[in-house]
PDB file of C-alpha atoms in Angstrom:
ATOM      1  CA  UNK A  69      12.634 -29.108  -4.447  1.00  0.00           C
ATOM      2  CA  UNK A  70      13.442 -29.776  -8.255  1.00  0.00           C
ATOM      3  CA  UNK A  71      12.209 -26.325  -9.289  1.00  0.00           C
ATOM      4  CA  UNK A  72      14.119 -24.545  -7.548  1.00  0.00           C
ATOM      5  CA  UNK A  73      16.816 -25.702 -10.423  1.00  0.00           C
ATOM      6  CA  UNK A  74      14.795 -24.587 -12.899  1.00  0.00           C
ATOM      7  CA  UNK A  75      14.886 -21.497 -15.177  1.00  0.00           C
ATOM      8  CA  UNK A  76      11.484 -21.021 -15.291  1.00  0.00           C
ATOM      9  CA  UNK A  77      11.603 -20.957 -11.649  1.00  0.00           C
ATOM     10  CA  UNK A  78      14.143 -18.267 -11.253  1.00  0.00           C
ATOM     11  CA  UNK A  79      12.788 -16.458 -14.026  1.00  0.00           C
ATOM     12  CA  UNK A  80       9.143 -15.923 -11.940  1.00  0.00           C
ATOM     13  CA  UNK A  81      10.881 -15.164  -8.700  1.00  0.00           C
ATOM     14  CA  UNK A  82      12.761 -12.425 -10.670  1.00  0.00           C
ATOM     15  CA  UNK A  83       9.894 -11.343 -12.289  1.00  0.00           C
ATOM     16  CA  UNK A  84       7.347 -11.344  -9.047  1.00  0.00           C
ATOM     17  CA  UNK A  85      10.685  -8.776  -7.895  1.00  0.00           C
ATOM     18  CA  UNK A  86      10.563  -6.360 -10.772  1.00  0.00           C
ATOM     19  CA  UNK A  87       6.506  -6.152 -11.259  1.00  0.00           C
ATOM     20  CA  UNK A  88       6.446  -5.321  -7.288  1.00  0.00           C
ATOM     21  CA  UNK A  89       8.807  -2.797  -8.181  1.00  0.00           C
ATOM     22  CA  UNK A  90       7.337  -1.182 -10.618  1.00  0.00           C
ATOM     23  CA  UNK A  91       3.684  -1.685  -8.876  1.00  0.00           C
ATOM     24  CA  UNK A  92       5.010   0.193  -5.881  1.00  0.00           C
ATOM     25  CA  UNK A  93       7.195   2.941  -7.689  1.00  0.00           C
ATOM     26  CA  UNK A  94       3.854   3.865 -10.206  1.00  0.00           C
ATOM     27  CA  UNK A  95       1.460   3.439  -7.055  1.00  0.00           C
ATOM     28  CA  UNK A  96       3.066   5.813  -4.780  1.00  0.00           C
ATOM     29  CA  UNK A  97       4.239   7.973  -7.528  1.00  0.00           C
ATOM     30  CA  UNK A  98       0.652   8.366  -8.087  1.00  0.00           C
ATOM     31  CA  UNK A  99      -0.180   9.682  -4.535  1.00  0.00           C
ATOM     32  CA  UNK A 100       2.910  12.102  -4.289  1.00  0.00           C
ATOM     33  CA  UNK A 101       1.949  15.820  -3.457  1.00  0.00           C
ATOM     34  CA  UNK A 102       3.438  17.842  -6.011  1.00  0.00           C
ATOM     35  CA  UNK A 103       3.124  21.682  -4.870  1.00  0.00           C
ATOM     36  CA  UNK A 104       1.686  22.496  -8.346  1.00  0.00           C
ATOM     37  CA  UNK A 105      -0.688  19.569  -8.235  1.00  0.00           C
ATOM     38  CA  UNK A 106      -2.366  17.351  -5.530  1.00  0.00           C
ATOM     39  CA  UNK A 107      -3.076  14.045  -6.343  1.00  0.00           C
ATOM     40  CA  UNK A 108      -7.325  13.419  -5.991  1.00  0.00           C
ATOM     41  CA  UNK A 109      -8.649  10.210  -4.551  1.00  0.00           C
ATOM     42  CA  UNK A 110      -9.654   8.823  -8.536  1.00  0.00           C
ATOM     43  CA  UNK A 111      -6.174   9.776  -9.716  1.00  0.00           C
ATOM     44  CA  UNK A 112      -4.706   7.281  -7.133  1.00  0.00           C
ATOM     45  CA  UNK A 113      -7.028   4.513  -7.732  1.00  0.00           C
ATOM     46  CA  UNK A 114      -6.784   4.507 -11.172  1.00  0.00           C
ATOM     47  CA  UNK A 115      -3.080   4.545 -11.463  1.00  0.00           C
ATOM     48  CA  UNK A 116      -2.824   1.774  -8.810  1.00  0.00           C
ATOM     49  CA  UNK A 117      -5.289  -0.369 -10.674  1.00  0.00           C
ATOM     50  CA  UNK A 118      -4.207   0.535 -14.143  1.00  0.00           C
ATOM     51  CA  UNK A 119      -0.528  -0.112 -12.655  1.00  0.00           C
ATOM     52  CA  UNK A 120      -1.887  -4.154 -11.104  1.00  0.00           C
ATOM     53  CA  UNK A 121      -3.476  -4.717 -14.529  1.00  0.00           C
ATOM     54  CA  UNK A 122      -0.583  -3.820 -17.324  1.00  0.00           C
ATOM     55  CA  UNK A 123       1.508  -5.740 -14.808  1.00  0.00           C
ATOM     56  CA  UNK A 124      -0.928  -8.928 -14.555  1.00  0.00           C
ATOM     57  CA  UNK A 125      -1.098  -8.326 -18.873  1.00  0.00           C
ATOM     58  CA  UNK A 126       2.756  -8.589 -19.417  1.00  0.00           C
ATOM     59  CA  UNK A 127       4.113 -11.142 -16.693  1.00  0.00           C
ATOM     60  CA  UNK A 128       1.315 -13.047 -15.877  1.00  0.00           C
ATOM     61  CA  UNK A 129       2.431 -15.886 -17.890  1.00  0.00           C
ATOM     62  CA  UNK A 130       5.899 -15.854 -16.300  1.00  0.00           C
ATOM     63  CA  UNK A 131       5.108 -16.325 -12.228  1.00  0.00           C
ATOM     64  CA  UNK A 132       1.311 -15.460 -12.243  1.00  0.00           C
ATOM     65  CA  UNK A 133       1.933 -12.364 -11.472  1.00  0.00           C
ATOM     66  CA  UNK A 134       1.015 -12.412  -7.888  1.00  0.00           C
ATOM     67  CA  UNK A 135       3.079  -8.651  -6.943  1.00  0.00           C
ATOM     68  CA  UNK A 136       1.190  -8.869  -3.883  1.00  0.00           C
ATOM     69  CA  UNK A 137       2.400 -11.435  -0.289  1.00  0.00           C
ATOM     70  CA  UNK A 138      -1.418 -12.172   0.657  1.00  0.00           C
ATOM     71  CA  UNK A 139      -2.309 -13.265  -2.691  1.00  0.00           C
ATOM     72  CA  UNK A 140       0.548 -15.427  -3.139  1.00  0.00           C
ATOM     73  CA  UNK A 141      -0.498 -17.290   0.331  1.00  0.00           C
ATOM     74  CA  UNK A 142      -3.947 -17.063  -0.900  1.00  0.00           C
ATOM     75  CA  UNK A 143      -2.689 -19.508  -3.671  1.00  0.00           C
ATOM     76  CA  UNK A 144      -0.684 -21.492  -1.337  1.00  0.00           C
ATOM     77  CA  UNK A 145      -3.531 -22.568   0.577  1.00  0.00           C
ATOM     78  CA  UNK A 146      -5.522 -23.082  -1.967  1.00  0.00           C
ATOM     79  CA  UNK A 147      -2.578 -25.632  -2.937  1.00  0.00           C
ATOM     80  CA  UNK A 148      -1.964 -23.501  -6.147  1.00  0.00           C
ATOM     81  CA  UNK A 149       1.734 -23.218  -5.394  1.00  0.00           C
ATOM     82  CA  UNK A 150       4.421 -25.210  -3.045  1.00  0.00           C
ATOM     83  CA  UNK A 151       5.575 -24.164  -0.067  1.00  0.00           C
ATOM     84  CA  UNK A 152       8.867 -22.869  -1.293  1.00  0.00           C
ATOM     85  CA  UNK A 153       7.044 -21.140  -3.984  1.00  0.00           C
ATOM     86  CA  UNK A 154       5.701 -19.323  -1.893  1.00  0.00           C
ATOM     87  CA  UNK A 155       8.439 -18.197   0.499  1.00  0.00           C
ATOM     88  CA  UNK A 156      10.589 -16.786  -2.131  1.00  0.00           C
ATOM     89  CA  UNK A 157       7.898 -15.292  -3.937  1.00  0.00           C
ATOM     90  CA  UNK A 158       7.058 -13.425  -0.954  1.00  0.00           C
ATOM     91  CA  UNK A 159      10.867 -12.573  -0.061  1.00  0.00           C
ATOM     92  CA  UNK A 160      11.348 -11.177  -3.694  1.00  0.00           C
ATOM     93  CA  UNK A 161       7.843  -9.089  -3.070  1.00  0.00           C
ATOM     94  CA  UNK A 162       9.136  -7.767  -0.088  1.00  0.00           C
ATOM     95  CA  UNK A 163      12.504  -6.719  -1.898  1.00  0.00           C
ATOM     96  CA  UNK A 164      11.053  -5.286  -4.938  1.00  0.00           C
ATOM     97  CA  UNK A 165       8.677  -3.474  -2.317  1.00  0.00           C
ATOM     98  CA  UNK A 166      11.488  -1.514  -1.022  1.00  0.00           C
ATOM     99  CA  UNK A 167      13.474  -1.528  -4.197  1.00  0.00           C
ATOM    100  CA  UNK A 168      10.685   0.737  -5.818  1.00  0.00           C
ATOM    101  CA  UNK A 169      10.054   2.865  -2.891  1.00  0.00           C
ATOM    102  CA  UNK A 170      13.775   3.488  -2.797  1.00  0.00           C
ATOM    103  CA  UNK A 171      13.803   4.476  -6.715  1.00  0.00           C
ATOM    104  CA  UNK A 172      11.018   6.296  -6.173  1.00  0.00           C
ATOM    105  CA  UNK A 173      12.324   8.577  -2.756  1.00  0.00           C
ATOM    106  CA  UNK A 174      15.594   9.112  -4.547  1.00  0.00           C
ATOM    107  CA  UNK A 175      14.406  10.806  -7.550  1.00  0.00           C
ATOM    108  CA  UNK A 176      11.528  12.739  -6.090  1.00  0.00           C
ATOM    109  CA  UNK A 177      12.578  16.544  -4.612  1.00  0.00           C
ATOM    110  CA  UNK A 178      12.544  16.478  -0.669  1.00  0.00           C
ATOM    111  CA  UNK A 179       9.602  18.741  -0.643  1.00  0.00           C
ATOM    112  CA  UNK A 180       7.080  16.441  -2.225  1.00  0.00           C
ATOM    113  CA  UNK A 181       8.523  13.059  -1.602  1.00  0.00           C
ATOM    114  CA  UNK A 182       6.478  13.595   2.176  1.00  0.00           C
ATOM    115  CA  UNK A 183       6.339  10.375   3.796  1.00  0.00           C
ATOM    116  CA  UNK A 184       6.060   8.711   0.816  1.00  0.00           C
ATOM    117  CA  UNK A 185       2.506   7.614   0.362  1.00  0.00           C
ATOM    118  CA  UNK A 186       2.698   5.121   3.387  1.00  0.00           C
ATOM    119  CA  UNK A 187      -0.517   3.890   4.578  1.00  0.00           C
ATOM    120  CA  UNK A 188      -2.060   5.477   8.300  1.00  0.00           C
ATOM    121  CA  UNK A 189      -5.317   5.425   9.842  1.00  0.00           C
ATOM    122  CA  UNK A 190      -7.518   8.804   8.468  1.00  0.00           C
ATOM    123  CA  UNK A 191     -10.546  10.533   9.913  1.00  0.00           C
ATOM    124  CA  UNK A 192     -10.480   8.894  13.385  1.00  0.00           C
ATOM    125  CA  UNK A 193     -10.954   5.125  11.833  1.00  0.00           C
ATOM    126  CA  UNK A 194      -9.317   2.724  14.562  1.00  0.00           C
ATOM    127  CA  UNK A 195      -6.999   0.157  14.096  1.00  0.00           C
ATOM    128  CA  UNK A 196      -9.756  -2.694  14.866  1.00  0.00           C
ATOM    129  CA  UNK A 197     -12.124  -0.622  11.969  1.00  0.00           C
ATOM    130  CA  UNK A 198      -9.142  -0.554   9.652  1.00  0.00           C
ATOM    131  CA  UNK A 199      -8.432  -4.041   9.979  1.00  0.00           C
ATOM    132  CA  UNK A 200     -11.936  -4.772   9.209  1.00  0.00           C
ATOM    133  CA  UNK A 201     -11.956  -3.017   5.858  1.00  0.00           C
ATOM    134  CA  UNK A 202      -8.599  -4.116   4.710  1.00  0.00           C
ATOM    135  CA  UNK A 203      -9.763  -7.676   5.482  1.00  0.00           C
ATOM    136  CA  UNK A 204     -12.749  -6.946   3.666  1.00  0.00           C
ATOM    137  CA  UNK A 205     -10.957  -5.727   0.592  1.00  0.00           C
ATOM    138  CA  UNK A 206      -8.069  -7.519   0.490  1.00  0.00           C
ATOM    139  CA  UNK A 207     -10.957 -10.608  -0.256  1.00  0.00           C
ATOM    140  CA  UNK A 208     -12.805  -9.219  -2.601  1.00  0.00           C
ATOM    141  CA  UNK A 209      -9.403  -8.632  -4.648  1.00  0.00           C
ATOM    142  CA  UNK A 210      -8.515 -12.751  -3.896  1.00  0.00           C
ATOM    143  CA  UNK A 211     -11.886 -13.614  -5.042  1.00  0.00           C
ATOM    144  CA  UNK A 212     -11.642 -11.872  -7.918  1.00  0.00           C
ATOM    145  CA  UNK A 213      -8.061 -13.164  -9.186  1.00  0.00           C
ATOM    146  CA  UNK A 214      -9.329 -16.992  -8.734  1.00  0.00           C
ATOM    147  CA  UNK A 215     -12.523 -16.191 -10.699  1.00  0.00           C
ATOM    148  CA  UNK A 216     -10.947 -14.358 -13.369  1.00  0.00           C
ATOM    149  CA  UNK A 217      -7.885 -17.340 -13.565  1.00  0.00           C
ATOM    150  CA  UNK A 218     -10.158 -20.097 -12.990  1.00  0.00           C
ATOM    151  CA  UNK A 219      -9.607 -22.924 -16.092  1.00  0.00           C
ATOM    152  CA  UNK A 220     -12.630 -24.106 -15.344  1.00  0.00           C
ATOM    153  CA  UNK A 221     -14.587 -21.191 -16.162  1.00  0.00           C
ATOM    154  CA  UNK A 222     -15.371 -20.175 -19.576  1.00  0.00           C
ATOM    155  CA  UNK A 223     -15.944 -16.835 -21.516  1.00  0.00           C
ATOM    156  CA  UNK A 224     -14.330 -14.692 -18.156  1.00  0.00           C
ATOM    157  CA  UNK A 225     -13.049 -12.148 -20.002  1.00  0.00           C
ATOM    158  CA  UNK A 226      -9.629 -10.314 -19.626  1.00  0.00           C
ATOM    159  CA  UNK A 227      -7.723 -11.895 -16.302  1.00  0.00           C
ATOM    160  CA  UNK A 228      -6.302  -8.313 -16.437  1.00  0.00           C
ATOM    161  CA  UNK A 229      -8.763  -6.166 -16.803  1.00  0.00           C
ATOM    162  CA  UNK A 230     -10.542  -7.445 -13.905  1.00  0.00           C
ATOM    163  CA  UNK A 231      -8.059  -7.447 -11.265  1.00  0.00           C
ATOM    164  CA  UNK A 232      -7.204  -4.601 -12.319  1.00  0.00           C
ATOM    165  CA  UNK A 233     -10.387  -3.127 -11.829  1.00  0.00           C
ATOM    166  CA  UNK A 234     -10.485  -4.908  -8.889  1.00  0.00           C
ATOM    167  CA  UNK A 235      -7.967  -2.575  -6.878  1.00  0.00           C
ATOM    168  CA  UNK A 236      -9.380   0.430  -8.334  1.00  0.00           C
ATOM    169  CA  UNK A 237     -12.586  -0.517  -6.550  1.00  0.00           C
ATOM    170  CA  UNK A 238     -10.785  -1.097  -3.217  1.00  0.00           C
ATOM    171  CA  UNK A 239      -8.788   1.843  -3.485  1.00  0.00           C
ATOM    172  CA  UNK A 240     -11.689   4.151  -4.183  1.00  0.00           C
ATOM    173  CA  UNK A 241     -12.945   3.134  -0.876  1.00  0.00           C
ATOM    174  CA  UNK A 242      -9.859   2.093   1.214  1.00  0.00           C
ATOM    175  CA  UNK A 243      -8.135   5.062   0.530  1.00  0.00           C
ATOM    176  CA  UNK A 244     -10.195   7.308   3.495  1.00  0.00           C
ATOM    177  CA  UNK A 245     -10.009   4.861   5.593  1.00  0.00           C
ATOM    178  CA  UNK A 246      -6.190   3.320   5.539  1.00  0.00           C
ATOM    179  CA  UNK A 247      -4.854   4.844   2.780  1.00  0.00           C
ATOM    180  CA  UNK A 248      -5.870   1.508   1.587  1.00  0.00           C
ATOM    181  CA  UNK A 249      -3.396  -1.223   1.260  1.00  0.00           C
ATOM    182  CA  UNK A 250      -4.571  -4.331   0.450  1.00  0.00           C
ATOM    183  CA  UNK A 251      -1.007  -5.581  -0.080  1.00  0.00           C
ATOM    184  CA  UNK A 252       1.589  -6.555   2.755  1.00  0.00           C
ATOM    185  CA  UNK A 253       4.530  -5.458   0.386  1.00  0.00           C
ATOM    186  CA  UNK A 254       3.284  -1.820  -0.988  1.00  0.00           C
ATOM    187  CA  UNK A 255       2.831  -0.619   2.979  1.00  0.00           C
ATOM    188  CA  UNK A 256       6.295  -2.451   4.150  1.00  0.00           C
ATOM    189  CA  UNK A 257       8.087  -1.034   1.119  1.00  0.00           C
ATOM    190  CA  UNK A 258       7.805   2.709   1.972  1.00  0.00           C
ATOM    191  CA  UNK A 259       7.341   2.355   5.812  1.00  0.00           C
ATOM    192  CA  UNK A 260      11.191   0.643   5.563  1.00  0.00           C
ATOM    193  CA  UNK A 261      12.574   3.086   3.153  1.00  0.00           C
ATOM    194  CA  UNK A 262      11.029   6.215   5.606  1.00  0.00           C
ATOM    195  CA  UNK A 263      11.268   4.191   8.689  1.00  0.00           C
ATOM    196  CA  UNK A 264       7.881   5.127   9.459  1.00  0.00           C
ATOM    197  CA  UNK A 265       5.617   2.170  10.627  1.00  0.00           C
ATOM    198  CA  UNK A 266       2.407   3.546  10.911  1.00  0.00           C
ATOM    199  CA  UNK A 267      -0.552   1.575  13.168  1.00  0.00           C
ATOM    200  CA  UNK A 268      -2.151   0.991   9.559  1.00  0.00           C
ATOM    201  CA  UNK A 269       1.069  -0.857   8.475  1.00  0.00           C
ATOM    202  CA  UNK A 270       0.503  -3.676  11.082  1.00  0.00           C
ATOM    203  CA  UNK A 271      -3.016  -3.471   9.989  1.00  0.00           C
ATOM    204  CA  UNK A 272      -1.489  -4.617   6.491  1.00  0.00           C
ATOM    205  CA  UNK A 273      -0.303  -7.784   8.203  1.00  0.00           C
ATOM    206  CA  UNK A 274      -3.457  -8.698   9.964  1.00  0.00           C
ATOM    207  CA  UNK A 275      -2.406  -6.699  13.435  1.00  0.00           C
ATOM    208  CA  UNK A 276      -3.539  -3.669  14.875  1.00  0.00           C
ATOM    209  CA  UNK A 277      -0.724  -2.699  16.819  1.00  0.00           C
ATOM    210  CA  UNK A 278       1.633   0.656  16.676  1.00  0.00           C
ATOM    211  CA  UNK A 279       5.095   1.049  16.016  1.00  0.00           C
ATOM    212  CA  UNK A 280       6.299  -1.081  19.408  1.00  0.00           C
ATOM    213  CA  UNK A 281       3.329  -3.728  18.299  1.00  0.00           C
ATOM    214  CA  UNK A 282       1.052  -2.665  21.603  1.00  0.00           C
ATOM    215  CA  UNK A 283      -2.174  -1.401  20.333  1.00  0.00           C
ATOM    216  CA  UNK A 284      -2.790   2.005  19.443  1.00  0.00           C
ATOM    217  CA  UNK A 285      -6.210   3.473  20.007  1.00  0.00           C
ATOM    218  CA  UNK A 286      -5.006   7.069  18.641  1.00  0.00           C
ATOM    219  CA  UNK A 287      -4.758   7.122  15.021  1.00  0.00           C
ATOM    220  CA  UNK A 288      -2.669   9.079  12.769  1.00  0.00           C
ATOM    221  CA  UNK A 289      -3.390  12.897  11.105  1.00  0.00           C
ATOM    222  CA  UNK A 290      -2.247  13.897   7.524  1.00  0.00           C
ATOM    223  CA  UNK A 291      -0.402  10.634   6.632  1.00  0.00           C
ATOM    224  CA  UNK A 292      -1.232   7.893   3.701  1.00  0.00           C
ATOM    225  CA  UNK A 293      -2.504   9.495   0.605  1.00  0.00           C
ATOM    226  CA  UNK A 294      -5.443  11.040   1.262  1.00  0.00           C
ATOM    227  CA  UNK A 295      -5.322  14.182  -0.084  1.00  0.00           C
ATOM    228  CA  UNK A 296      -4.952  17.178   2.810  1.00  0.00           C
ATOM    229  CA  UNK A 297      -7.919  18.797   2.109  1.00  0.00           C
ATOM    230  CA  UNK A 298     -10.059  15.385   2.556  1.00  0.00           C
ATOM    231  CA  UNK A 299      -7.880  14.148   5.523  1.00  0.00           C
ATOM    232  CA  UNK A 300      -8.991  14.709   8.861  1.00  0.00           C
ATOM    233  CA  UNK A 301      -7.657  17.540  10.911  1.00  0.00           C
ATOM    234  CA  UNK A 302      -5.480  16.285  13.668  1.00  0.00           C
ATOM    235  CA  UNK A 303      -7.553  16.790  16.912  1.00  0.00           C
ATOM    236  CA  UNK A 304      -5.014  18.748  18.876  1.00  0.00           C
ATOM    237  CA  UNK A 305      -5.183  21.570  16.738  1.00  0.00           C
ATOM    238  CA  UNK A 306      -8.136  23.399  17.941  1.00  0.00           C
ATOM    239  CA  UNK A 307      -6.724  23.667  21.253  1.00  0.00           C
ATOM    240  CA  UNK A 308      -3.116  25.188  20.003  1.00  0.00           C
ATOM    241  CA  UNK A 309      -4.932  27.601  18.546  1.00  0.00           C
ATOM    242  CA  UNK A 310      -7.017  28.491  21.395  1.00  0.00           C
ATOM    243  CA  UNK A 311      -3.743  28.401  23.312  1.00  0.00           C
ATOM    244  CA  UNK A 312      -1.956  30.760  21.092  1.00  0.00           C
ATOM    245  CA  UNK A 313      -4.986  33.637  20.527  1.00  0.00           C
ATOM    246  CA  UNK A 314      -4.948  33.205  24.693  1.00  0.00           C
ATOM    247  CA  UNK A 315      -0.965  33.767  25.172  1.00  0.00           C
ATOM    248  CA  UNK A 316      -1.431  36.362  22.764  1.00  0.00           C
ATOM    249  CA  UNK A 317      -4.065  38.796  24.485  1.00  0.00           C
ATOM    250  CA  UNK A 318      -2.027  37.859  27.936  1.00  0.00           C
ATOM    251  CA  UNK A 319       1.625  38.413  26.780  1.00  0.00           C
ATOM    252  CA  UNK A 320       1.682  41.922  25.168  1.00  0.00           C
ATOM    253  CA  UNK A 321       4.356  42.465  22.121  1.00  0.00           C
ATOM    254  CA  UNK A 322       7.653  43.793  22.286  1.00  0.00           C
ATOM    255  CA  UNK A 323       7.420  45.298  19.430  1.00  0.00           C
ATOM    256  CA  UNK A 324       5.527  48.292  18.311  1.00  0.00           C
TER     257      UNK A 324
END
């Protein structure tokens, strides 16, 4: 309980705050689609992993630079971190979260803000698959952050570098699945700020449930940031236009 008193203390709490911040404001920036411009799938990897690692570079030595809720309990049960550590690092993640993904939905025009980059199920992946490969993911990214921190280990390189190549990797591939999130606070940030809680959101936080928490076997069209022309079409569409070239030869125009 005595470090809660400290400076250093509140000094990583705030910084854990401001590095989610900027994490989620550069990430999602990233995936905006700009009528001039749509972000590809490499474009959004890179900045998100570029983003983790310049982040990991400058406050690492502050609070560890978690910037991420499942790492920090990753460290708490490893025994890293106490428990109250952990709790506020997690509430200040969660803030900063929605802190950036306000910033970032204020100053971005209403036509390409869009739902803001939050994470949804693509090309007919379920919430049990999605869970699957966020689990997946999510572990590779812990396993990498203890190797590449490890005091043990000699000669690892740049801490940095590596978890920050880390999430590139997981983004290249979680991003047609999920959107890919790999981080609790970067999917609750935007889905607060848009009030849109997607099934892929509860994936996130270990569920696989919709927006009411029952399970949702019908996934999401068009969301996340997977680029339109690599998302999946939504599978009602076929039939409305079916529909419409039927109505049309039936129903004869009133104008001529």
């Amino acid at each position: 309980m005595k470090e809660i008193l400290t400076l250093a203390f509140a000094r990583a709490v705030f910084v854990e705050f401001l590095s989610t911040l900027i994490f989620v404001f550069i990430g999602l920036g990233s995936a905006l689609k700009w009528p001039s411009a749509l972000p590809s799938i490499l474009q959004i990897a890179l900045a998100f992993g570029l983003a983790i690692g310049t982040l990991v570079q400058a406050f690492g030595h502050i609070s560890g630079a978690h910037i991420n809720p499942a790492i920090t309990i990753a460290f708490f049960v490893g025994n890293q971190i106490s428990l109250l550590r952990t709790l506020l690092y997690v509430l200040a993640q969660l803030v900063g979260a929605i802190a950036g993904a306000g910033i970032l939905y204020g100053v971005t025009p209403a036509n390409t803000r869009g739902n803001l980059a939050i994470n949804a199920l693509n090309n007919n992946i379920t919430p049990g698959q999605a869970l699957v490969v966020e689990i997946i993911l999510t572990f590779q990214l812990a396993a990498c952050i203890f190797a590449s921190t490890d005091n043990r280990r000699s000669g690892v390189g740049s801490p940095a570098l590596s978890i920050g190549l880390s999430v590139t990797v997981g983004h290249l591939v979680g991003i047609y699945f999920t959107g890919c999130s790999m981080n609790p606070a970067r999917s609750f940030g935007p889905a607060v700020v848009t009030r849109r809680f997607s099934p892929a959101h509860w994936v996130s936080l270990g569920g696989a449930g919709d927006r009411d928490g029952s399970p949702s076997a019908t996934p999401r069209h068009g969301q996340g940031h997977l680029p339109p022309a690599q998302a999946a079409p939504s599978p009602v569409q076929p039939g409305l236009g079916h529909l419409q070239r039927w109505t049309s030869a039936v129903v004869p125009s009133e104008h001529h």
